[in-house]
């Protein structure tokens, strides 16, 4: 055994290993690109003043504002530039803020994920309907089956919200619900 029988002897090596690996878990590379930061700063300066950019209603309803529009636009500008470079970069597409630069649809950041989360929600709802129809109310485990079903429904609702618009709060709700 590497650490022997005493758990305290294992604590220091494990803590040092975990601390050493923290540098490997840095922010997304795209966030740190100088050209991305410059693009966002220039866009905000040019468009986010009093007579700034007009944001479509479907985006405003999902709380897109001028700075977030600049961030989104610059993600795609930088990615397009990196893809168009001759010779192309070895890894031309980077993540920004922990996410790939997908194109929005009706203001949704990840429409495919929203769609598949909806399908999972509907499958859970259908399953709960079958439980209500086929398992008698007197069955002692029925309430637990339905309780787990409600947890599943909540998880898929939070997933749809998170993939529609990523905020710190929606991310935490999604991850918390996924852990249920």
PDB file of C-alpha atoms in Angstrom:
ATOM      1  CA  UNK A   1       0.000   0.000   0.000  1.00  0.00           C
ATOM      2  CA  UNK A   2       1.325   3.437  -0.950  1.00  0.00           C
ATOM      3  CA  UNK A   3       0.214   5.256   2.192  1.00  0.00           C
ATOM      4  CA  UNK A   4       0.102   2.413   4.706  1.00  0.00           C
ATOM      5  CA  UNK A   5      -2.783   1.852   7.065  1.00  0.00           C
ATOM      6  CA  UNK A   6      -2.783   5.269   8.664  1.00  0.00           C
ATOM      7  CA  UNK A   7      -5.118   7.687   6.868  1.00  0.00           C
ATOM      8  CA  UNK A   8      -3.279  10.789   8.086  1.00  0.00           C
ATOM      9  CA  UNK A   9      -0.200   9.724   6.150  1.00  0.00           C
ATOM     10  CA  UNK A  10      -2.294   9.831   2.965  1.00  0.00           C
ATOM     11  CA  UNK A  11      -3.681  13.290   3.593  1.00  0.00           C
ATOM     12  CA  UNK A  12      -0.543  15.294   2.781  1.00  0.00           C
ATOM     13  CA  UNK A  13       0.337  13.517  -0.515  1.00  0.00           C
ATOM     14  CA  UNK A  14      -3.283  13.692  -1.697  1.00  0.00           C
ATOM     15  CA  UNK A  15      -3.544  17.381  -0.771  1.00  0.00           C
ATOM     16  CA  UNK A  16      -0.286  18.171  -2.581  1.00  0.00           C
ATOM     17  CA  UNK A  17      -1.411  16.256  -5.661  1.00  0.00           C
ATOM     18  CA  UNK A  18      -4.776  18.065  -5.708  1.00  0.00           C
ATOM     19  CA  UNK A  19      -3.069  21.428  -5.244  1.00  0.00           C
ATOM     20  CA  UNK A  20      -0.608  20.619  -8.039  1.00  0.00           C
ATOM     21  CA  UNK A  21      -3.415  19.776 -10.444  1.00  0.00           C
ATOM     22  CA  UNK A  22      -5.265  23.059  -9.893  1.00  0.00           C
ATOM     23  CA  UNK A  23      -3.150  24.787 -12.544  1.00  0.00           C
ATOM     24  CA  UNK A  24      -4.470  22.283 -15.070  1.00  0.00           C
ATOM     25  CA  UNK A  25      -8.030  23.439 -14.395  1.00  0.00           C
ATOM     26  CA  UNK A  26      -7.682  27.063 -15.484  1.00  0.00           C
ATOM     27  CA  UNK A  27     -10.212  29.242 -17.267  1.00  0.00           C
ATOM     28  CA  UNK A  28     -11.039  28.645 -20.898  1.00  0.00           C
ATOM     29  CA  UNK A  29      -8.259  29.587 -23.288  1.00  0.00           C
ATOM     30  CA  UNK A  30     -10.586  31.709 -25.412  1.00  0.00           C
ATOM     31  CA  UNK A  31     -11.317  34.040 -22.476  1.00  0.00           C
ATOM     32  CA  UNK A  32      -7.622  34.812 -22.145  1.00  0.00           C
ATOM     33  CA  UNK A  33      -6.819  35.507 -25.800  1.00  0.00           C
ATOM     34  CA  UNK A  34      -5.555  39.103 -26.099  1.00  0.00           C
ATOM     35  CA  UNK A  35      -7.438  39.558 -29.375  1.00  0.00           C
ATOM     36  CA  UNK A  36     -10.693  38.463 -27.702  1.00  0.00           C
ATOM     37  CA  UNK A  37     -10.250  40.845 -24.779  1.00  0.00           C
ATOM     38  CA  UNK A  38      -9.384  43.667 -27.162  1.00  0.00           C
ATOM     39  CA  UNK A  39     -12.408  42.921 -29.350  1.00  0.00           C
ATOM     40  CA  UNK A  40     -14.783  42.970 -26.364  1.00  0.00           C
ATOM     41  CA  UNK A  41     -13.311  46.219 -25.021  1.00  0.00           C
ATOM     42  CA  UNK A  42     -13.518  47.895 -28.460  1.00  0.00           C
ATOM     43  CA  UNK A  43     -17.082  46.676 -29.010  1.00  0.00           C
ATOM     44  CA  UNK A  44     -18.252  47.943 -25.614  1.00  0.00           C
ATOM     45  CA  UNK A  45     -16.618  51.315 -26.220  1.00  0.00           C
ATOM     46  CA  UNK A  46     -18.190  51.652 -29.669  1.00  0.00           C
ATOM     47  CA  UNK A  47     -21.653  50.220 -28.973  1.00  0.00           C
ATOM     48  CA  UNK A  48     -22.580  50.374 -25.297  1.00  0.00           C
ATOM     49  CA  UNK A  49     -23.009  54.111 -24.841  1.00  0.00           C
ATOM     50  CA  UNK A  50     -26.170  56.206 -24.781  1.00  0.00           C
ATOM     51  CA  UNK A  51     -26.860  55.750 -28.493  1.00  0.00           C
ATOM     52  CA  UNK A  52     -25.706  52.152 -28.403  1.00  0.00           C
ATOM     53  CA  UNK A  53     -26.659  49.059 -30.193  1.00  0.00           C
ATOM     54  CA  UNK A  54     -30.313  48.020 -30.425  1.00  0.00           C
ATOM     55  CA  UNK A  55     -30.863  44.526 -29.066  1.00  0.00           C
ATOM     56  CA  UNK A  56     -33.736  42.437 -30.520  1.00  0.00           C
ATOM     57  CA  UNK A  57     -36.699  41.745 -28.235  1.00  0.00           C
ATOM     58  CA  UNK A  58     -36.177  37.965 -28.076  1.00  0.00           C
ATOM     59  CA  UNK A  59     -32.633  38.599 -26.814  1.00  0.00           C
ATOM     60  CA  UNK A  60     -33.685  41.234 -24.285  1.00  0.00           C
ATOM     61  CA  UNK A  61     -36.314  38.835 -22.900  1.00  0.00           C
ATOM     62  CA  UNK A  62     -33.466  36.412 -22.162  1.00  0.00           C
ATOM     63  CA  UNK A  63     -31.486  39.227 -20.483  1.00  0.00           C
ATOM     64  CA  UNK A  64     -28.953  39.792 -23.249  1.00  0.00           C
ATOM     65  CA  UNK A  65     -27.506  43.281 -22.860  1.00  0.00           C
ATOM     66  CA  UNK A  66     -24.898  45.262 -24.771  1.00  0.00           C
ATOM     67  CA  UNK A  67     -21.822  43.852 -22.965  1.00  0.00           C
ATOM     68  CA  UNK A  68     -23.064  40.266 -23.354  1.00  0.00           C
ATOM     69  CA  UNK A  69     -23.833  40.926 -27.043  1.00  0.00           C
ATOM     70  CA  UNK A  70     -20.275  42.205 -27.486  1.00  0.00           C
ATOM     71  CA  UNK A  71     -18.891  39.125 -25.748  1.00  0.00           C
ATOM     72  CA  UNK A  72     -21.006  36.784 -27.902  1.00  0.00           C
ATOM     73  CA  UNK A  73     -20.137  38.612 -31.129  1.00  0.00           C
ATOM     74  CA  UNK A  74     -16.419  38.673 -30.354  1.00  0.00           C
ATOM     75  CA  UNK A  75     -16.407  34.941 -29.652  1.00  0.00           C
ATOM     76  CA  UNK A  76     -17.556  34.359 -33.216  1.00  0.00           C
ATOM     77  CA  UNK A  77     -15.323  37.046 -34.737  1.00  0.00           C
ATOM     78  CA  UNK A  78     -12.220  35.542 -33.117  1.00  0.00           C
ATOM     79  CA  UNK A  79     -13.236  31.971 -33.981  1.00  0.00           C
ATOM     80  CA  UNK A  80     -13.870  32.944 -37.621  1.00  0.00           C
ATOM     81  CA  UNK A  81     -10.483  34.693 -37.807  1.00  0.00           C
ATOM     82  CA  UNK A  82      -8.735  31.661 -36.338  1.00  0.00           C
ATOM     83  CA  UNK A  83     -10.490  29.327 -38.798  1.00  0.00           C
ATOM     84  CA  UNK A  84      -9.659  31.572 -41.785  1.00  0.00           C
ATOM     85  CA  UNK A  85      -5.943  31.852 -40.977  1.00  0.00           C
ATOM     86  CA  UNK A  86      -3.571  30.371 -43.569  1.00  0.00           C
ATOM     87  CA  UNK A  87      -2.131  28.026 -42.467  1.00  0.00           C
ATOM     88  CA  UNK A  88      -4.923  27.310 -39.989  1.00  0.00           C
ATOM     89  CA  UNK A  89      -4.215  27.096 -36.300  1.00  0.00           C
ATOM     90  CA  UNK A  90      -3.712  23.626 -34.873  1.00  0.00           C
ATOM     91  CA  UNK A  91      -6.680  24.219 -32.530  1.00  0.00           C
ATOM     92  CA  UNK A  92      -8.669  27.055 -34.120  1.00  0.00           C
ATOM     93  CA  UNK A  93     -11.823  26.737 -32.000  1.00  0.00           C
ATOM     94  CA  UNK A  94     -11.494  27.470 -28.296  1.00  0.00           C
ATOM     95  CA  UNK A  95     -14.019  27.534 -25.501  1.00  0.00           C
ATOM     96  CA  UNK A  96     -15.081  30.883 -24.076  1.00  0.00           C
ATOM     97  CA  UNK A  97     -16.344  31.001 -20.476  1.00  0.00           C
ATOM     98  CA  UNK A  98     -16.261  27.201 -20.375  1.00  0.00           C
ATOM     99  CA  UNK A  99     -18.523  26.771 -23.402  1.00  0.00           C
ATOM    100  CA  UNK A 100     -18.028  26.265 -27.104  1.00  0.00           C
ATOM    101  CA  UNK A 101     -19.010  29.251 -29.292  1.00  0.00           C
ATOM    102  CA  UNK A 102     -22.313  27.870 -30.584  1.00  0.00           C
ATOM    103  CA  UNK A 103     -24.636  30.040 -32.636  1.00  0.00           C
ATOM    104  CA  UNK A 104     -27.756  31.248 -30.870  1.00  0.00           C
ATOM    105  CA  UNK A 105     -31.251  30.400 -32.042  1.00  0.00           C
ATOM    106  CA  UNK A 106     -34.070  32.650 -30.786  1.00  0.00           C
ATOM    107  CA  UNK A 107     -31.670  33.894 -28.137  1.00  0.00           C
ATOM    108  CA  UNK A 108     -30.897  30.388 -26.825  1.00  0.00           C
ATOM    109  CA  UNK A 109     -27.193  29.716 -26.359  1.00  0.00           C
ATOM    110  CA  UNK A 110     -27.410  25.952 -26.900  1.00  0.00           C
ATOM    111  CA  UNK A 111     -30.668  25.165 -28.730  1.00  0.00           C
ATOM    112  CA  UNK A 112     -29.855  21.470 -29.308  1.00  0.00           C
ATOM    113  CA  UNK A 113     -29.217  20.952 -25.588  1.00  0.00           C
ATOM    114  CA  UNK A 114     -32.484  22.733 -24.784  1.00  0.00           C
ATOM    115  CA  UNK A 115     -34.324  20.475 -27.246  1.00  0.00           C
ATOM    116  CA  UNK A 116     -32.829  17.251 -25.876  1.00  0.00           C
ATOM    117  CA  UNK A 117     -33.477  18.367 -22.303  1.00  0.00           C
ATOM    118  CA  UNK A 118     -37.103  18.968 -23.316  1.00  0.00           C
ATOM    119  CA  UNK A 119     -37.298  15.440 -24.742  1.00  0.00           C
ATOM    120  CA  UNK A 120     -35.911  14.034 -21.480  1.00  0.00           C
ATOM    121  CA  UNK A 121     -38.438  16.104 -19.519  1.00  0.00           C
ATOM    122  CA  UNK A 122     -41.271  14.708 -21.659  1.00  0.00           C
ATOM    123  CA  UNK A 123     -39.983  11.145 -21.172  1.00  0.00           C
ATOM    124  CA  UNK A 124     -39.965  11.621 -17.386  1.00  0.00           C
ATOM    125  CA  UNK A 125     -43.454  13.127 -17.501  1.00  0.00           C
ATOM    126  CA  UNK A 126     -44.707  10.201 -19.592  1.00  0.00           C
ATOM    127  CA  UNK A 127     -43.132   7.743 -17.140  1.00  0.00           C
ATOM    128  CA  UNK A 128     -44.805   9.459 -14.207  1.00  0.00           C
ATOM    129  CA  UNK A 129     -48.144   9.259 -16.024  1.00  0.00           C
ATOM    130  CA  UNK A 130     -47.643   5.505 -16.420  1.00  0.00           C
ATOM    131  CA  UNK A 131     -46.806   5.184 -12.711  1.00  0.00           C
ATOM    132  CA  UNK A 132     -50.004   7.051 -11.773  1.00  0.00           C
ATOM    133  CA  UNK A 133     -52.064   4.877 -14.154  1.00  0.00           C
ATOM    134  CA  UNK A 134     -50.634   1.449 -13.333  1.00  0.00           C
ATOM    135  CA  UNK A 135     -49.390   1.530  -9.746  1.00  0.00           C
ATOM    136  CA  UNK A 136     -52.146   1.715  -7.139  1.00  0.00           C
ATOM    137  CA  UNK A 137     -52.047   4.578  -4.651  1.00  0.00           C
ATOM    138  CA  UNK A 138     -51.930   2.010  -1.843  1.00  0.00           C
ATOM    139  CA  UNK A 139     -48.563   0.663  -3.027  1.00  0.00           C
ATOM    140  CA  UNK A 140     -46.009   1.856  -0.432  1.00  0.00           C
ATOM    141  CA  UNK A 141     -43.221   2.714  -2.893  1.00  0.00           C
ATOM    142  CA  UNK A 142     -45.429   4.694  -5.313  1.00  0.00           C
ATOM    143  CA  UNK A 143     -44.760   7.997  -3.542  1.00  0.00           C
ATOM    144  CA  UNK A 144     -41.008   7.410  -3.818  1.00  0.00           C
ATOM    145  CA  UNK A 145     -41.250   6.630  -7.532  1.00  0.00           C
ATOM    146  CA  UNK A 146     -43.208   9.839  -8.054  1.00  0.00           C
ATOM    147  CA  UNK A 147     -40.791  11.799  -5.848  1.00  0.00           C
ATOM    148  CA  UNK A 148     -37.857  10.635  -7.959  1.00  0.00           C
ATOM    149  CA  UNK A 149     -39.876  11.529 -11.042  1.00  0.00           C
ATOM    150  CA  UNK A 150     -40.420  15.069  -9.762  1.00  0.00           C
ATOM    151  CA  UNK A 151     -36.683  15.378  -9.087  1.00  0.00           C
ATOM    152  CA  UNK A 152     -36.077  14.295 -12.687  1.00  0.00           C
ATOM    153  CA  UNK A 153     -38.577  16.841 -13.998  1.00  0.00           C
ATOM    154  CA  UNK A 154     -36.895  19.594 -11.972  1.00  0.00           C
ATOM    155  CA  UNK A 155     -33.484  18.519 -13.276  1.00  0.00           C
ATOM    156  CA  UNK A 156     -34.580  18.765 -16.889  1.00  0.00           C
ATOM    157  CA  UNK A 157     -36.308  22.117 -16.319  1.00  0.00           C
ATOM    158  CA  UNK A 158     -33.105  23.531 -14.805  1.00  0.00           C
ATOM    159  CA  UNK A 159     -31.117  22.034 -17.675  1.00  0.00           C
ATOM    160  CA  UNK A 160     -33.370  23.768 -20.222  1.00  0.00           C
ATOM    161  CA  UNK A 161     -33.030  27.077 -18.381  1.00  0.00           C
ATOM    162  CA  UNK A 162     -29.236  26.775 -18.119  1.00  0.00           C
ATOM    163  CA  UNK A 163     -28.751  25.893 -21.791  1.00  0.00           C
ATOM    164  CA  UNK A 164     -31.099  28.697 -22.832  1.00  0.00           C
ATOM    165  CA  UNK A 165     -29.086  31.358 -21.018  1.00  0.00           C
ATOM    166  CA  UNK A 166     -25.980  30.667 -18.980  1.00  0.00           C
ATOM    167  CA  UNK A 167     -25.693  32.699 -15.798  1.00  0.00           C
ATOM    168  CA  UNK A 168     -23.903  31.800 -12.588  1.00  0.00           C
ATOM    169  CA  UNK A 169     -27.273  31.082 -10.930  1.00  0.00           C
ATOM    170  CA  UNK A 170     -28.642  28.940 -13.772  1.00  0.00           C
ATOM    171  CA  UNK A 171     -25.378  26.979 -13.889  1.00  0.00           C
ATOM    172  CA  UNK A 172     -25.554  26.235 -10.156  1.00  0.00           C
ATOM    173  CA  UNK A 173     -29.228  25.216 -10.403  1.00  0.00           C
ATOM    174  CA  UNK A 174     -28.452  22.879 -13.300  1.00  0.00           C
ATOM    175  CA  UNK A 175     -25.497  21.224 -11.576  1.00  0.00           C
ATOM    176  CA  UNK A 176     -27.330  20.966  -8.255  1.00  0.00           C
ATOM    177  CA  UNK A 177     -30.379  19.386  -9.892  1.00  0.00           C
ATOM    178  CA  UNK A 178     -28.198  16.992 -11.903  1.00  0.00           C
ATOM    179  CA  UNK A 179     -26.720  15.777  -8.630  1.00  0.00           C
ATOM    180  CA  UNK A 180     -30.129  14.922  -7.166  1.00  0.00           C
TER     181      UNK A 180
END
